[in-house]
Short mmCIF file of C-alpha atoms in Angstrom, two decimals:
data_model
loop_
_atom_site.label_atom_id
_atom_site.label_comp_id
_atom_site.label_asym_id
_atom_site.label_seq_id
_atom_site.Cartn_x
_atom_site.Cartn_y
_atom_site.Cartn_z
CA UNK N 87 24.57 -26.38 -31.95
CA UNK N 88 27.63 -24.58 -30.64
CA UNK N 89 29.37 -26.20 -27.64
CA UNK N 90 28.64 -23.16 -25.46
CA UNK N 91 24.95 -23.40 -26.33
CA UNK N 92 25.00 -27.08 -25.45
CA UNK N 93 26.42 -26.31 -22.01
CA UNK N 94 23.43 -24.07 -21.45
CA UNK N 95 21.10 -26.83 -22.62
CA UNK N 96 22.68 -29.26 -20.14
CA UNK N 97 22.29 -26.69 -17.40
CA UNK N 98 18.63 -26.21 -18.29
CA UNK N 99 17.54 -29.80 -18.87
CA UNK N 100 19.90 -31.41 -16.31
CA UNK N 101 19.13 -34.89 -17.66
CA UNK N 102 20.60 -36.84 -20.57
CA UNK N 103 19.31 -40.33 -21.32
CA UNK N 104 21.61 -43.09 -22.55
CA UNK N 105 20.11 -45.69 -24.89
CA UNK N 106 22.00 -48.89 -25.62
CA UNK N 107 20.07 -51.83 -27.08
CA UNK N 108 20.28 -55.14 -28.87
CA UNK N 109 17.33 -54.28 -31.11
CA UNK N 110 17.39 -51.30 -33.45
CA UNK N 111 13.60 -51.10 -33.55
CA UNK N 112 13.32 -51.23 -29.77
CA UNK N 113 16.10 -48.67 -29.38
CA UNK N 114 14.31 -46.28 -31.73
CA UNK N 115 11.01 -46.73 -29.90
CA UNK N 116 12.85 -46.05 -26.65
CA UNK N 117 14.34 -42.81 -27.95
CA UNK N 118 10.99 -41.58 -29.25
CA UNK N 119 9.21 -42.51 -26.01
CA UNK N 120 11.77 -40.61 -23.95
CA UNK N 121 11.33 -37.53 -26.12
CA UNK N 122 7.55 -37.80 -25.82
CA UNK N 123 8.01 -37.75 -22.04
CA UNK N 124 10.10 -34.59 -22.15
CA UNK N 125 13.61 -36.06 -22.05
CA UNK N 126 15.08 -33.92 -24.80
CA UNK N 127 18.74 -34.96 -24.63
CA UNK N 128 19.12 -38.59 -25.72
CA UNK N 129 22.38 -40.36 -26.45
CA UNK N 130 22.36 -43.48 -28.64
CA UNK N 131 25.41 -45.61 -27.93
CA UNK N 132 27.27 -46.73 -31.03
CA UNK N 133 27.26 -50.29 -29.71
CA UNK N 134 23.49 -50.31 -30.17
CA UNK N 135 22.33 -52.50 -33.04
CA UNK N 136 22.40 -50.42 -36.27
CA UNK N 137 23.16 -47.37 -34.13
CA UNK N 138 23.62 -44.89 -36.97
CA UNK N 139 20.30 -45.91 -38.52
CA UNK N 140 18.65 -45.40 -35.14
CA UNK N 141 20.25 -41.97 -34.80
CA UNK N 142 19.22 -40.97 -38.32
CA UNK N 143 15.60 -42.06 -37.94
CA UNK N 144 15.30 -40.56 -34.45
CA UNK N 145 16.72 -37.25 -35.65
CA UNK N 146 14.23 -37.18 -38.54
CA UNK N 147 11.26 -37.97 -36.33
CA UNK N 148 11.98 -35.61 -33.42
CA UNK N 149 13.06 -32.68 -35.58
CA UNK N 150 13.90 -29.71 -33.38
CA UNK N 151 12.06 -31.09 -30.36
CA UNK N 152 15.13 -32.87 -29.00
CA UNK N 153 18.86 -33.29 -29.51
CA UNK N 154 20.03 -36.77 -30.48
CA UNK N 155 23.61 -37.58 -29.57
CA UNK N 156 25.97 -40.49 -30.14
CA UNK N 157 27.78 -42.30 -27.34
CA UNK N 158 30.70 -44.71 -27.08
CA UNK N 159 32.44 -42.65 -29.75
CA UNK N 160 36.08 -43.74 -29.74
CA UNK N 161 37.64 -42.84 -33.09
CA UNK N 162 37.42 -40.05 -35.63
CA UNK N 163 35.67 -42.45 -38.00
CA UNK N 164 33.08 -43.17 -35.29
CA UNK N 165 32.48 -39.46 -34.92
CA UNK N 166 32.11 -38.80 -38.64
CA UNK N 167 29.65 -41.69 -39.05
CA UNK N 168 27.58 -40.42 -36.14
CA UNK N 169 27.67 -36.86 -37.41
CA UNK N 170 26.61 -37.95 -40.91
CA UNK N 171 23.71 -39.83 -39.33
CA UNK N 172 22.50 -36.67 -37.62
CA UNK N 173 24.03 -36.75 -34.14
CA UNK N 174 24.37 -33.21 -32.82
CA UNK N 175 26.49 -34.03 -29.76
CA UNK N 176 29.02 -36.69 -28.85
CA UNK N 177 29.93 -38.72 -25.77
CA UNK N 178 33.24 -40.54 -25.47
CA UNK N 179 34.47 -43.11 -22.95
CA UNK N 180 37.97 -41.59 -22.82
CA UNK N 181 39.97 -38.51 -23.70
CA UNK N 182 41.23 -39.96 -26.99
CA UNK N 183 41.08 -38.98 -30.65
CA UNK N 184 37.31 -38.67 -30.75
CA UNK N 185 37.48 -35.64 -28.44
CA UNK N 186 40.00 -33.93 -30.71
CA UNK N 187 37.86 -34.74 -33.75
CA UNK N 188 34.70 -33.40 -32.11
CA UNK N 189 36.41 -30.15 -31.20
CA UNK N 190 37.66 -29.86 -34.80
CA UNK N 191 34.12 -30.42 -36.11
CA UNK N 192 32.69 -27.99 -33.51
CA UNK N 193 30.44 -30.69 -32.09
CA UNK N 194 29.67 -30.55 -28.36
CA UNK N 195 31.46 -33.42 -26.65
CA UNK N 196 31.19 -34.97 -23.21
CA UNK N 197 34.57 -36.60 -22.66
CA UNK N 198 34.85 -39.57 -20.35
CA UNK N 199 37.16 -39.24 -17.36
CA UNK N 200 37.46 -40.49 -13.81
CA UNK N 201 40.64 -39.17 -12.21
CA UNK N 202 41.54 -35.51 -11.68
CA UNK N 203 44.28 -35.84 -14.30
CA UNK N 204 41.90 -37.31 -16.88
CA UNK N 205 39.32 -34.61 -16.17
CA UNK N 206 41.92 -31.88 -16.61
CA UNK N 207 43.14 -33.44 -19.86
CA UNK N 208 39.55 -33.54 -21.16
CA UNK N 209 39.00 -29.85 -20.48
CA UNK N 210 42.38 -28.89 -21.94
CA UNK N 211 41.50 -30.86 -25.08
CA UNK N 212 38.38 -28.72 -25.47
CA UNK N 213 35.65 -30.96 -24.09
CA UNK N 214 32.33 -29.21 -23.57
CA UNK N 215 31.85 -31.09 -20.31
CA UNK N 216 33.43 -34.00 -18.46
CA UNK N 217 31.51 -37.26 -18.26
CA UNK N 218 32.50 -38.52 -14.82
CA UNK N 219 32.45 -42.28 -15.34
CA UNK N 220 31.84 -44.59 -13.66
CA UNK N 221 30.38 -42.18 -11.14
CA UNK N 222 29.26 -45.07 -8.94
CA UNK N 223 32.86 -45.69 -7.85
CA UNK N 224 32.97 -42.52 -5.77
CA UNK N 225 29.41 -41.25 -5.76
CA UNK N 226 28.41 -37.65 -5.00
CA UNK N 227 31.19 -37.31 -2.42
CA UNK N 228 33.84 -37.90 -5.08
CA UNK N 229 32.27 -35.38 -7.43
CA UNK N 230 32.20 -32.86 -4.59
CA UNK N 231 35.90 -33.52 -3.94
CA UNK N 232 36.71 -32.84 -7.60
CA UNK N 233 34.91 -29.52 -7.37
CA UNK N 234 37.46 -28.30 -4.81
CA UNK N 235 40.40 -28.08 -7.26
CA UNK N 236 38.11 -27.58 -10.28
CA UNK N 237 35.26 -25.33 -9.10
CA UNK N 238 34.25 -24.28 -12.61
CA UNK N 239 34.60 -27.65 -14.34
CA UNK N 240 31.31 -28.83 -15.91
CA UNK N 241 30.85 -32.36 -14.54
CA UNK N 242 28.18 -34.83 -15.66
CA UNK N 243 28.14 -38.03 -13.59
CA UNK N 244 27.28 -41.19 -15.50
CA UNK N 245 27.03 -44.76 -14.27
CA UNK N 246 24.78 -45.93 -11.48
CA UNK N 247 22.88 -42.64 -11.17
CA UNK N 248 19.46 -43.63 -9.88
CA UNK N 249 16.65 -41.22 -9.08
CA UNK N 250 17.42 -41.15 -5.35
CA UNK N 251 20.97 -40.00 -6.04
CA UNK N 252 20.11 -37.19 -8.45
CA UNK N 253 19.56 -34.53 -5.73
CA UNK N 254 22.84 -35.51 -4.07
CA UNK N 255 24.77 -35.15 -7.32
CA UNK N 256 23.26 -31.74 -7.97
CA UNK N 257 24.02 -30.66 -4.41
CA UNK N 258 27.61 -31.78 -4.99
CA UNK N 259 27.86 -29.52 -8.04
CA UNK N 260 26.94 -31.63 -11.06
CA UNK N 261 25.91 -29.68 -14.15
CA UNK N 262 23.59 -32.49 -15.26
CA UNK N 263 23.30 -36.25 -14.93
CA UNK N 264 23.59 -38.93 -17.58
CA UNK N 265 21.36 -41.93 -16.94
CA UNK N 266 21.28 -45.29 -18.68
CA UNK N 267 19.79 -48.42 -17.17
CA UNK N 268 18.14 -46.80 -14.11
CA UNK N 269 16.04 -44.82 -16.59
CA UNK N 270 15.93 -46.94 -19.74
CA UNK N 271 15.76 -50.37 -18.10
CA UNK N 272 15.23 -53.09 -20.71
CA UNK N 273 13.16 -50.93 -23.05
CA UNK N 274 15.92 -50.75 -25.69
CA UNK N 275 15.98 -54.56 -25.76
CA UNK N 276 12.23 -54.74 -26.32
CA UNK N 277 11.01 -54.21 -22.76
CA UNK N 278 7.89 -52.49 -21.44
CA UNK N 279 7.48 -48.92 -22.73
CA UNK N 280 4.85 -48.10 -20.11
CA UNK N 281 7.41 -48.75 -17.39
CA UNK N 282 9.87 -46.60 -19.33
CA UNK N 283 7.35 -43.76 -19.33
CA UNK N 284 6.95 -44.03 -15.57
CA UNK N 285 10.71 -43.92 -15.02
CA UNK N 286 11.06 -40.98 -17.40
CA UNK N 287 8.40 -39.05 -15.49
CA UNK N 288 10.13 -39.85 -12.21
CA UNK N 289 13.52 -38.61 -13.41
CA UNK N 290 12.03 -35.51 -15.01
CA UNK N 291 10.17 -34.75 -11.80
CA UNK N 292 13.35 -35.06 -9.73
CA UNK N 293 15.27 -32.82 -12.14
CA UNK N 294 12.49 -30.23 -12.21
CA UNK N 295 12.59 -30.05 -8.41
CA UNK N 296 16.31 -29.36 -8.62
CA UNK N 297 15.71 -26.63 -11.22
CA UNK N 298 13.24 -25.04 -8.82
CA UNK N 299 15.77 -25.23 -6.01
CA UNK N 300 13.71 -27.63 -3.92
#
C-alpha cells in the first residue's frame, strides 16, 4: 500500500489497535479477534513474543480483510524483518533510522514524536503520519495546540486513549487514534477474548459516530 493510500485508510477507519503480548498464541488470537470485530488496522509490537511469526500468521489468515503493521520498529533491521514477515505499515517510537528506512522501502510509517520539533522532523523525514506519544501527557488540548502551527499535519494520538477521550481527540483534529491497553486489555497475554470483543465493539461504535459527524 502506498503511503498516501494509507493516510486515506487512517482517515476512513480512524482506529488502529496496538497488540503487545507475552504469548505469541494469545497475541495472534487477539489480532484475529480484533479483525473479526471490524478493527482492520492492527499493529503488532516487535516486543511481542515471536512478533514476526505473529505478523506472518496474522497476515496469512486475514488476507486482504485487514492491514497488519509492526510497531516498536527502531532500526532498519527491525523494519526489514517486519516487512519480510508481511507487515504492510510501520510504527516507530522515535524519528530515527527506521523512519528513513520505511520511506526508502515505500512503507507507510507512523513516526513517534511528542514535541513540535520532533513532529516537524518526522514530517520532514517523510513520515506518513505523526504518532503523538505519549498523548496522555497533554491530552486533546495539547493536540489542538499543535494544530495551530501545523494545521495540515496528520496526527495520531497514542497512549492512554480510552473510549471516552476519542471524541475529544477527533474534535481537536486527530486523523485517527492508536489504542493499546484500553482496547486490548490483557487479551494478548491470554486474557478473556469475550471482553476484548466488547471493547472492540465499543471503540468501533465511538469511531463510527465520529465518521457520521455525531
